[in-house]
Short mmCIF file of C-alpha atoms in Angstrom, two decimals:
data_model
loop_
_atom_site.label_atom_id
_atom_site.label_comp_id
_atom_site.label_asym_id
_atom_site.label_seq_id
_atom_site.Cartn_x
_atom_site.Cartn_y
_atom_site.Cartn_z
CA MET A 233 -25.40 35.31 67.71
CA ALA A 234 -27.21 35.20 64.35
CA ALA A 235 -26.33 37.63 61.54
CA GLY A 236 -27.92 41.01 62.17
CA GLU A 237 -28.66 40.18 65.80
CA LEU A 238 -28.40 43.00 68.30
CA SER A 239 -27.25 42.53 71.86
CA ILE A 240 -27.67 45.49 74.21
CA THR A 241 -24.79 45.77 76.65
CA THR A 242 -25.03 49.26 78.13
CA VAL A 243 -27.39 52.19 78.00
CA THR A 244 -26.09 55.48 79.39
CA ALA A 245 -27.53 58.97 79.59
CA GLN A 246 -25.25 59.94 76.71
CA SER A 247 -25.38 56.99 74.35
CA GLU A 248 -26.51 53.43 73.89
CA ARG A 249 -23.84 50.77 73.53
CA CYS A 250 -24.56 47.43 71.93
CA VAL A 251 -22.96 44.62 69.96
CA LEU A 252 -24.10 44.08 66.39
CA ASN A 253 -22.63 41.25 64.33
CA GLY A 254 -19.62 41.11 66.65
CA ARG A 255 -18.95 44.86 66.36
CA ARG A 256 -19.32 47.19 69.32
CA VAL A 257 -21.72 49.97 68.35
CA SER A 258 -22.53 53.28 70.05
CA LEU A 259 -25.74 55.14 69.15
CA ALA A 260 -26.36 58.78 70.02
CA PRO A 261 -29.36 59.84 72.08
CA GLY A 262 -32.40 60.58 69.93
CA VAL A 263 -31.25 58.37 67.07
CA ASP A 264 -33.80 55.89 65.66
CA ARG A 265 -32.23 52.78 67.19
CA SER A 266 -34.02 50.16 65.08
CA ALA A 267 -33.38 51.99 61.78
CA TRP A 268 -29.69 52.50 62.48
CA CYS A 269 -29.17 48.94 63.75
CA GLU A 270 -30.73 47.69 60.52
CA ARG A 271 -28.46 49.95 58.44
CA LEU A 272 -25.36 48.89 60.36
CA THR A 273 -25.95 45.17 59.75
CA ASP A 274 -24.63 45.88 56.23
CA PRO A 275 -22.38 48.94 56.63
CA ASP A 276 -21.00 48.68 53.09
CA ALA A 277 -24.52 49.35 51.75
CA LEU A 278 -24.30 52.80 53.38
CA LEU A 279 -21.53 53.62 50.93
CA ALA A 280 -23.46 52.66 47.77
CA ASP A 281 -24.15 56.28 46.73
CA ALA A 282 -21.46 57.98 48.80
CA ARG A 283 -18.85 60.38 47.49
CA GLN A 284 -15.40 60.65 48.99
CA VAL A 285 -14.55 64.07 50.43
CA HIS A 286 -11.31 63.28 52.29
CA ALA A 287 -8.66 60.57 52.39
CA SER A 288 -5.45 60.38 54.39
CA HIS A 289 -3.38 57.85 56.30
CA SER A 290 -5.59 58.38 59.37
CA ALA A 291 -9.10 58.19 57.88
CA ARG A 292 -11.33 58.32 54.84
CA ILE A 293 -14.52 60.40 54.86
CA ASP A 294 -17.45 59.72 52.55
CA VAL A 295 -20.68 61.72 52.38
CA THR A 296 -24.08 60.27 51.52
CA GLN A 297 -27.78 60.97 52.00
CA ILE A 298 -29.78 58.86 54.44
CA ASP A 299 -33.47 59.64 54.83
CA GLY A 300 -32.90 63.08 53.31
CA THR A 301 -30.10 63.95 55.72
CA ALA A 302 -26.48 64.38 54.64
CA VAL A 303 -24.21 62.20 56.76
CA ALA A 304 -20.46 61.79 56.91
CA ILE A 305 -19.01 58.32 57.29
CA LYS A 306 -15.47 58.42 58.62
CA ARG A 307 -13.68 55.11 58.20
CA PHE A 308 -10.54 54.48 60.18
CA PRO A 309 -7.79 52.21 58.81
CA ALA A 310 -7.04 48.74 60.13
CA ARG A 311 -5.23 48.68 63.46
CA SER A 312 -2.27 46.55 64.55
CA LEU A 313 -2.82 43.59 66.87
CA LEU A 314 -1.40 45.53 69.81
CA GLN A 315 -3.64 48.53 69.08
CA ARG A 316 -6.70 46.28 68.77
CA CYS A 317 -5.92 44.74 72.17
CA GLY A 318 -5.86 48.22 73.73
CA ASP A 319 -9.05 49.14 71.88
CA ARG A 320 -10.91 46.32 73.65
CA TYR A 321 -10.51 48.29 76.90
CA ARG A 322 -10.70 51.93 75.85
CA GLY A 323 -12.63 51.67 72.58
CA GLY A 324 -11.33 52.12 69.07
CA PRO A 325 -10.70 55.48 67.44
CA ALA A 326 -14.28 55.67 66.10
CA ARG A 327 -15.83 55.23 69.54
CA ARG A 328 -13.38 57.63 71.17
CA ALA A 329 -14.19 60.27 68.50
CA PHE A 330 -17.92 59.62 69.05
CA ASP A 331 -17.58 60.06 72.83
CA ALA A 332 -15.51 63.24 72.31
CA ALA A 333 -18.20 64.67 69.99
CA LEU A 334 -20.90 64.00 72.59
CA TYR A 335 -18.74 65.65 75.25
CA LEU A 336 -18.10 68.72 73.11
CA GLN A 337 -21.79 69.07 72.31
CA ALA A 338 -22.65 68.84 76.01
CA HIS A 339 -20.21 71.70 76.61
CA ALA A 340 -21.60 73.88 73.79
CA VAL A 341 -18.64 73.49 71.44
CA GLY A 342 -19.91 73.33 67.86
CA THR A 343 -19.32 69.95 66.31
CA PRO A 344 -21.27 67.84 63.81
CA ARG A 345 -23.97 65.82 65.58
CA PRO A 346 -22.71 62.27 66.15
CA ILE A 347 -25.07 59.50 65.05
CA ALA A 348 -23.21 56.23 65.55
CA ALA A 349 -19.80 54.66 65.99
CA MET A 350 -18.86 51.11 65.15
CA ASP A 351 -15.63 49.47 66.25
CA ALA A 352 -14.01 46.74 64.20
CA ALA A 353 -15.10 43.19 64.98
CA PRO A 354 -12.52 40.87 66.54
CA GLY A 355 -10.29 39.57 63.76
CA ASP A 356 -11.67 42.17 61.32
CA GLU A 357 -9.08 43.68 59.00
CA THR A 358 -10.93 47.01 58.75
CA GLY A 359 -10.94 49.84 61.24
CA GLY A 360 -13.93 51.41 62.90
CA TRP A 361 -16.56 53.76 61.47
CA LEU A 362 -17.84 57.09 62.83
CA ILE A 363 -21.12 58.42 61.41
CA THR A 364 -22.06 62.07 61.97
CA GLU A 365 -24.24 64.66 60.33
CA TRP A 366 -22.46 66.33 57.40
CA LEU A 367 -22.01 70.07 57.56
CA ALA A 368 -20.57 71.33 54.28
CA SER A 369 -19.54 74.59 55.95
CA HIS A 370 -17.99 72.88 58.98
CA ARG A 371 -14.39 73.77 59.74
CA THR A 372 -11.98 71.65 61.71
CA PHE A 373 -10.94 72.55 65.22
CA LYS A 374 -7.43 73.08 63.86
CA ASP A 375 -8.76 75.70 61.40
CA ILE A 376 -10.76 77.51 64.09
CA LEU A 377 -7.82 77.52 66.50
CA ALA A 378 -5.43 78.84 63.82
CA GLU A 379 -7.88 81.60 62.91
CA ARG A 380 -8.31 82.69 66.54
CA LEU A 381 -4.57 82.66 67.17
CA THR A 382 -3.70 84.67 64.04
CA ARG A 383 -6.59 87.07 64.62
CA GLY A 384 -5.35 87.77 68.13
CA GLY A 385 -8.59 86.55 69.70
CA PRO A 386 -9.27 87.17 73.39
CA ALA A 387 -7.00 84.91 75.43
CA PRO A 388 -9.61 84.02 78.09
CA ALA A 389 -12.06 82.79 75.42
CA LEU A 390 -9.32 80.77 73.74
CA VAL A 391 -8.20 79.22 77.03
CA ALA A 392 -11.81 78.35 77.91
CA LEU A 393 -12.23 76.58 74.56
CA LEU A 394 -8.98 74.67 75.01
CA ARG A 395 -10.04 73.52 78.49
CA VAL A 396 -13.26 72.03 77.12
CA VAL A 397 -11.47 70.34 74.25
CA ALA A 398 -8.81 68.98 76.62
CA GLY A 399 -11.60 67.35 78.62
CA ALA A 400 -12.87 65.64 75.48
CA VAL A 401 -9.55 64.05 74.58
CA ARG A 402 -8.46 62.79 77.99
#
């Protein structure tokens, strides 16, 4: 496959899966497929004007503007050989997070809108990338759960939320 060549492998009701430069890519419904495929042929160019907002052992998050929209680019660290072998079957952490975000949105749980996920290419030393809209006021699920527990929120509402989230991480 030539550099920048796109190969469609699967189109589902939830997302479009393809291979781009040896990387498995998932695109959210409603996303401009041709524009994002062009951007993802050179993912490092997406970071040219980005600012880092989070870094830890599990991921780095940068925020940038693309076509006037603030987006978050979550980059996962390199995975071990054994982990990469498992990722070939179940998808890497970026694709699993992308699928979970689509699931949560479908079940009316507030989450930043997923745009794309890109797994590492075979033999690539980097991890995958997850691209979502950036919500400066967004709180993590952990923060929301802690607030509801300490506030003594209604147990049925909390249990209902946990059931939906459990479905996303299966």
